[in-house]
Tab-separated table of C-alpha atoms in Angstrom:
chain	number	residue	atom	x	y	z
A	74	MET	CA	28.546	40.550	-4.559
A	75	THR	CA	27.581	37.630	-6.918
A	76	THR	CA	23.919	35.625	-6.970
A	77	ALA	CA	24.174	31.893	-7.127
A	78	THR	CA	22.373	30.041	-9.702
A	79	LEU	CA	20.967	26.800	-9.397
A	80	THR	CA	21.238	24.542	-12.007
A	81	TYR	CA	19.506	21.522	-12.464
A	82	ASP	CA	18.239	18.967	-14.803
A	83	ARG	CA	15.421	20.399	-17.313
A	84	THR	CA	14.603	16.788	-18.548
A	85	ALA	CA	14.121	15.250	-15.191
A	86	GLY	CA	10.342	14.115	-14.326
A	87	THR	CA	9.241	15.154	-17.808
A	88	GLY	CA	9.143	11.552	-19.595
A	89	ARG	CA	6.042	10.687	-21.454
A	90	LEU	CA	3.029	8.730	-19.781
A	91	THR	CA	3.400	5.241	-20.717
A	92	PHE	CA	1.817	2.037	-19.500
A	93	PRO	CA	5.074	0.854	-18.231
A	94	ARG	CA	5.644	4.003	-15.683
A	95	VAL	CA	1.516	3.684	-14.812
A	96	LEU	CA	2.116	-0.433	-14.284
A	97	ARG	CA	5.410	0.804	-11.967
A	98	SER	CA	3.463	3.317	-10.151
A	99	GLU	CA	0.686	0.908	-9.104
A	100	TRP	CA	3.716	-1.727	-7.812
A	101	ILE	CA	4.966	0.430	-5.994
A	102	LYS	CA	2.212	1.728	-4.445
A	103	LEU	CA	0.581	-2.102	-4.152
A	104	ARG	CA	4.120	-3.102	-2.703
A	105	SER	CA	3.930	-0.119	-0.063
A	106	LEU	CA	1.019	-1.318	1.157
A	107	ARG	CA	0.674	-3.496	4.891
A	108	SER	CA	-2.542	-4.955	3.872
A	109	THR	CA	-0.772	-6.828	1.177
A	110	LEU	CA	2.410	-8.142	3.057
A	111	TRP	CA	-0.643	-8.967	5.582
A	112	SER	CA	-2.455	-10.470	3.171
A	113	PHE	CA	-0.276	-12.533	1.079
A	114	ALA	CA	1.308	-13.940	4.288
A	115	ILE	CA	-1.926	-14.670	5.758
A	116	VAL	CA	-2.907	-17.097	2.407
A	117	ILE	CA	0.829	-18.554	2.332
A	118	ALA	CA	-0.144	-19.368	6.597
A	119	VAL	CA	-3.598	-20.256	5.792
A	120	SER	CA	-1.907	-22.925	2.931
A	121	VAL	CA	0.287	-24.386	5.065
A	122	GLY	CA	-1.423	-24.848	7.982
A	123	LEU	CA	-4.184	-26.061	6.670
A	124	ALA	CA	-1.862	-28.624	4.727
A	125	VAL	CA	-0.718	-29.926	7.924
A	126	LEU	CA	-3.315	-30.006	9.745
A	127	LEU	CA	-4.959	-31.924	7.498
A	128	GLY	CA	-2.091	-34.259	6.624
A	129	LEU	CA	-2.282	-34.786	10.735
A	130	GLY	CA	-6.280	-35.725	10.509
A	131	ILE	CA	-6.382	-38.060	7.568
A	132	PRO	CA	-6.259	-42.042	8.798
A	133	ALA	CA	-3.246	-43.934	7.483
A	134	ALA	CA	-4.458	-45.731	4.345
A	135	ASP	CA	-5.752	-49.625	4.375
A	136	GLY	CA	-4.246	-51.501	2.242
A	137	VAL	CA	-2.157	-50.702	-1.793
A	138	VAL	CA	-3.822	-47.609	-2.718
A	139	PRO	CA	-3.521	-46.638	-6.153
A	140	ALA	CA	-1.143	-44.179	-7.071
A	141	ALA	CA	-3.005	-42.075	-8.672
A	142	ALA	CA	-5.791	-42.219	-5.627
A	143	GLN	CA	-1.958	-41.458	-3.029
A	144	ALA	CA	-1.910	-38.727	-5.248
A	145	SER	CA	-5.691	-37.000	-5.079
A	146	VAL	CA	-5.114	-37.133	-1.561
A	147	VAL	CA	-1.735	-35.216	-1.282
A	148	ARG	CA	-3.129	-32.771	-3.984
A	149	GLU	CA	-6.614	-32.089	-1.995
A	150	ALA	CA	-4.403	-31.534	1.211
A	151	SER	CA	-2.468	-29.294	-0.521
A	152	LEU	CA	-4.716	-27.184	-2.338
A	153	PHE	CA	-7.680	-26.732	0.631
A	154	GLY	CA	-5.896	-23.636	1.290
A	155	VAL	CA	-6.974	-22.327	-1.827
A	156	PHE	CA	-10.343	-22.251	-0.947
A	157	PHE	CA	-10.054	-20.060	2.194
A	158	GLY	CA	-6.817	-18.027	0.119
A	159	GLN	CA	-9.313	-17.092	-2.212
A	160	LEU	CA	-11.251	-15.134	0.544
A	161	VAL	CA	-8.098	-13.137	1.343
A	162	ILE	CA	-7.140	-12.171	-2.266
A	163	ALA	CA	-10.670	-10.915	-2.924
A	164	VAL	CA	-10.364	-8.582	0.299
A	165	LEU	CA	-7.529	-7.367	-1.240
A	166	GLY	CA	-8.711	-6.668	-4.385
A	167	VAL	CA	-11.260	-4.635	-3.673
A	168	LEU	CA	-8.699	-3.140	-1.306
A	169	VAL	CA	-6.579	-2.017	-3.710
A	170	ILE	CA	-8.864	0.510	-5.482
A	171	SER	CA	-11.244	1.073	-3.103
A	172	GLY	CA	-8.867	2.288	-0.550
A	173	GLU	CA	-7.548	4.886	-2.756
A	174	TYR	CA	-11.706	6.504	-2.923
A	175	SER	CA	-11.518	6.327	1.199
A	176	THR	CA	-8.493	8.144	1.457
A	177	GLY	CA	-8.929	10.576	-1.855
A	178	MET	CA	-6.305	8.908	-3.506
A	179	ILE	CA	-7.656	8.319	-6.489
A	180	ARG	CA	-7.786	11.966	-7.638
A	181	SER	CA	-4.046	12.011	-7.188
A	182	THR	CA	-4.417	8.389	-9.313
A	183	LEU	CA	-6.977	10.398	-12.079
A	184	THR	CA	-4.625	13.999	-12.001
A	185	ALA	CA	-1.455	11.494	-13.408
A	186	VAL	CA	-3.491	9.239	-15.143
A	187	PRO	CA	-6.246	10.927	-17.301
A	188	ARG	CA	-6.892	8.699	-19.922
A	189	ARG	CA	-7.817	7.037	-16.304
A	190	LEU	CA	-8.699	3.300	-17.708
A	191	PRO	CA	-4.876	2.489	-18.118
A	192	ALA	CA	-4.305	2.751	-14.705
A	193	LEU	CA	-7.016	0.054	-14.055
A	194	TRP	CA	-5.569	-1.980	-16.458
A	195	ALA	CA	-2.409	-1.463	-14.351
A	196	LYS	CA	-3.429	-2.070	-11.159
A	197	ALA	CA	-5.369	-5.691	-13.107
A	198	ALA	CA	-2.253	-7.046	-14.099
A	199	VAL	CA	-0.249	-5.932	-10.979
A	200	LEU	CA	-2.660	-7.672	-8.823
A	201	LEU	CA	-2.601	-10.174	-11.219
A	202	VAL	CA	0.602	-11.315	-11.516
A	203	SER	CA	1.657	-10.848	-7.526
A	204	SER	CA	-1.337	-12.819	-6.545
A	205	PHE	CA	-0.532	-15.335	-9.101
A	206	VAL	CA	3.056	-15.389	-7.645
A	207	VAL	CA	2.475	-15.936	-4.253
A	208	GLY	CA	-0.265	-18.805	-5.134
A	209	VAL	CA	2.288	-20.777	-6.225
A	210	VAL	CA	4.418	-19.926	-3.828
A	211	ALA	CA	1.563	-20.552	-1.001
A	212	SER	CA	0.457	-24.394	-2.583
A	213	THR	CA	3.950	-25.157	-3.355
A	214	ALA	CA	4.752	-24.951	0.476
A	215	ALA	CA	1.593	-26.626	1.704
A	216	PHE	CA	2.207	-29.502	-0.822
A	217	LEU	CA	6.269	-29.565	0.467
A	218	ALA	CA	4.960	-29.808	4.170
A	219	ALA	CA	2.019	-31.991	3.818
A	220	SER	CA	3.533	-35.207	1.830
A	221	PRO	CA	5.789	-35.972	4.853
A	222	ILE	CA	2.948	-36.091	6.756
A	223	LEU	CA	1.124	-38.165	4.238
A	224	ALA	CA	3.743	-40.290	3.324
A	225	SER	CA	4.278	-41.729	6.556
A	226	LYS	CA	0.608	-42.680	6.461
A	227	GLY	CA	0.759	-44.402	2.479
A	228	PHE	CA	-0.083	-41.499	0.316
A	229	HIS	CA	3.180	-41.083	-2.124
A	230	ALA	CA	3.140	-38.375	-4.451
A	231	SER	CA	5.663	-36.230	-6.384
A	232	LEU	CA	5.838	-32.857	-7.761
A	233	PHE	CA	6.676	-33.687	-11.256
A	234	GLU	CA	4.218	-36.420	-11.799
A	235	ASN	CA	0.044	-37.269	-11.808
A	236	ASP	CA	0.172	-33.473	-13.244
A	237	MET	CA	0.576	-32.086	-9.297
A	238	ILE	CA	2.458	-28.835	-11.161
A	239	LEU	CA	-0.941	-28.129	-13.230
A	240	HIS	CA	-3.032	-28.474	-10.004
A	241	ILE	CA	-1.099	-25.891	-8.157
A	242	LEU	CA	-0.280	-23.312	-11.119
A	243	GLY	CA	-4.631	-23.817	-11.583
A	244	GLY	CA	-5.085	-22.781	-8.107
A	245	ALA	CA	-2.875	-19.841	-8.511
A	246	LEU	CA	-4.248	-18.934	-11.778
A	247	TYR	CA	-7.810	-19.125	-9.790
A	248	LEU	CA	-6.727	-17.272	-6.805
A	249	ALA	CA	-5.234	-14.334	-9.635
A	250	ILE	CA	-8.667	-14.541	-11.828
A	251	VAL	CA	-10.443	-13.764	-8.190
A	252	SER	CA	-8.045	-10.435	-7.428
A	253	VAL	CA	-9.616	-9.455	-10.524
A	254	PHE	CA	-12.756	-10.273	-9.932
A	255	ALA	CA	-12.846	-8.565	-6.890
A	256	LEU	CA	-10.930	-5.483	-7.981
A	257	GLY	CA	-13.943	-4.599	-10.573
A	258	LEU	CA	-16.302	-5.050	-7.729
A	259	GLY	CA	-14.322	-2.311	-5.671
A	260	ALA	CA	-13.904	-0.229	-8.817
A	261	ILE	CA	-18.234	-0.441	-9.373
A	262	LEU	CA	-18.905	0.287	-5.663
A	263	ARG	CA	-16.319	2.310	-4.750
A	264	ALA	CA	-16.649	1.511	-0.679
A	265	SER	CA	-14.350	-1.196	1.219
A	266	ALA	CA	-17.553	-2.442	2.827
A	267	GLY	CA	-19.681	-2.777	0.115
A	268	GLY	CA	-16.825	-3.957	-2.212
A	269	ILE	CA	-15.877	-6.746	0.294
A	270	ALA	CA	-18.989	-7.950	0.863
A	271	ALA	CA	-20.403	-8.236	-2.985
A	272	ALA	CA	-17.086	-10.315	-3.597
A	273	LEU	CA	-17.377	-12.597	-0.103
A	274	GLY	CA	-21.665	-12.578	-1.362
A	275	ALA	CA	-20.469	-14.009	-5.209
A	276	ILE	CA	-18.006	-16.289	-4.499
A	277	LEU	CA	-19.045	-17.665	-1.463
A	278	LEU	CA	-22.814	-17.546	-0.705
A	279	LEU	CA	-23.773	-17.793	-4.270
A	280	PRO	CA	-22.943	-21.577	-4.338
A	281	ILE	CA	-24.296	-22.126	-1.519
A	282	VAL	CA	-27.657	-21.057	-1.991
A	283	PHE	CA	-27.834	-21.887	-5.598
A	284	THR	CA	-27.087	-25.272	-3.903
A	285	ILE	CA	-29.613	-25.769	-1.325
A	286	ALA	CA	-32.556	-23.896	-3.151
A	287	PRO	CA	-34.954	-26.730	-3.747
A	288	LEU	CA	-35.297	-25.107	-8.062
A	289	GLN	CA	-34.109	-27.362	-10.291
A	290	TRP	CA	-33.121	-24.494	-12.434
A	291	MET	CA	-30.554	-23.407	-9.664
A	292	HIS	CA	-28.886	-26.909	-9.461
A	293	ASP	CA	-28.456	-26.622	-12.951
A	294	THR	CA	-26.339	-23.239	-12.784
A	295	ALA	CA	-24.518	-23.919	-9.741
A	296	PRO	CA	-21.529	-25.746	-11.916
A	297	TYR	CA	-21.369	-22.090	-13.868
A	298	LEU	CA	-20.766	-19.897	-10.575
A	299	MET	CA	-17.700	-18.779	-9.929
A	300	MET	CA	-16.296	-20.591	-7.197
A	301	ASN	CA	-17.742	-24.026	-8.190
A	302	ALA	CA	-15.459	-23.613	-11.506
A	303	GLY	CA	-12.803	-22.458	-10.152
A	304	LEU	CA	-12.169	-25.297	-7.153
A	305	SER	CA	-13.200	-28.269	-9.724
A	306	SER	CA	-10.486	-26.256	-12.931
A	307	PHE	CA	-7.843	-27.672	-10.333
A	308	GLY	CA	-9.159	-30.922	-8.876
A	309	LEU	CA	-11.115	-30.196	-5.347
A	310	SER	CA	-15.069	-29.791	-5.049
A	311	GLY	CA	-17.024	-26.451	-4.421
A	312	PHE	CA	-20.809	-26.548	-2.779
A	313	GLY	CA	-23.064	-28.938	-5.168
A	314	GLY	CA	-20.344	-31.697	-6.181
A	315	ALA	CA	-18.855	-32.393	-9.026
A	316	SER	CA	-18.873	-30.772	-12.139
A	317	THR	CA	-19.421	-31.910	-15.314
A	318	LEU	CA	-18.295	-28.877	-16.756
A	319	GLU	CA	-14.203	-29.863	-18.733
A	320	THR	CA	-11.000	-28.199	-17.108
A	321	TRP	CA	-11.058	-25.223	-20.019
A	322	GLN	CA	-14.938	-24.578	-19.745
A	323	GLN	CA	-14.525	-24.456	-16.212
A	324	ILE	CA	-11.062	-21.885	-16.650
A	325	LEU	CA	-12.960	-19.692	-19.293
A	326	VAL	CA	-16.134	-19.760	-16.738
A	327	VAL	CA	-13.847	-17.822	-13.891
A	328	VAL	CA	-12.349	-15.555	-16.882
A	329	GLY	CA	-15.775	-14.727	-17.517
A	330	TRP	CA	-16.384	-13.601	-14.208
A	331	ALA	CA	-13.689	-11.406	-13.588
A	332	VAL	CA	-14.323	-9.764	-17.403
A	333	VAL	CA	-17.588	-9.087	-16.230
A	334	SER	CA	-16.707	-7.483	-13.359
A	335	LEU	CA	-13.439	-5.545	-14.729
A	336	VAL	CA	-14.876	-4.188	-17.620
A	337	ALA	CA	-17.564	-2.978	-15.887
A	338	GLY	CA	-15.935	-1.191	-12.942
A	339	ALA	CA	-14.049	-0.046	-15.880
A	340	ILE	CA	-17.286	1.568	-17.373
A	341	LEU	CA	-18.033	2.942	-14.515
A	342	LEU	CA	-14.994	4.542	-13.676
A	343	LYS	CA	-14.474	6.593	-17.251
A	344	ARG	CA	-18.183	7.933	-16.546
A	345	ARG	CA	-18.393	8.940	-13.319
A	346	ASP	CA	-16.566	11.928	-11.254
A	347	ALA	CA	-13.882	10.894	-9.060
């Protein structure tokens, strides 16, 4: 009688824990979630749907309209979906980490990545890139849907003129930064309901309150709120009217909100028990 000896590759699965591997694991988790696919699909559908509705609702041009004004009409119709897309992306950003706390998966994540912070950086990087790509696809599709409708009404615009591509990239960048901001809030609060309420409150409710409040300092501060600065950075107007900040200043303001949220989440992730 002989004894069969099982052989296996002893080197399999013994590789060092590196950031690219953490990044890959977070990418697998993100793309395997149904909420991710639904959220990105909703962003694209809402962007295209609103662009078509606005295109149909805008009256035909009365007389000769300057080329810059025509491009402005097409741009606003194409990018208006970002206003609602930011809310969907914010919810997804919170769920990416709060969902792990609600299911207990965060303990497996932190066991696999004992230093903890690389897991959070990887989540942020994956979310940032995927949200940016989806934002570009959504806004470009919205432009392609709205421009023929508006062209029949006398508003012509090219994708490669009047900084149209830069505005589309700006809208996508804003969505990507919003996702990281929401991820930070999710890491801070560790609860889906609380994180979503905080994210939507900071993005949508604060600009409304600062606009209607009868206090001058709140009106002066309104351009520095995340949504007001973000929408203005690519040609849309937030609550409170047009911003007086330069585009690079508006982008810095939005990045600042995300950095503060993510750093606070990182500190708490490092110090608290899972």
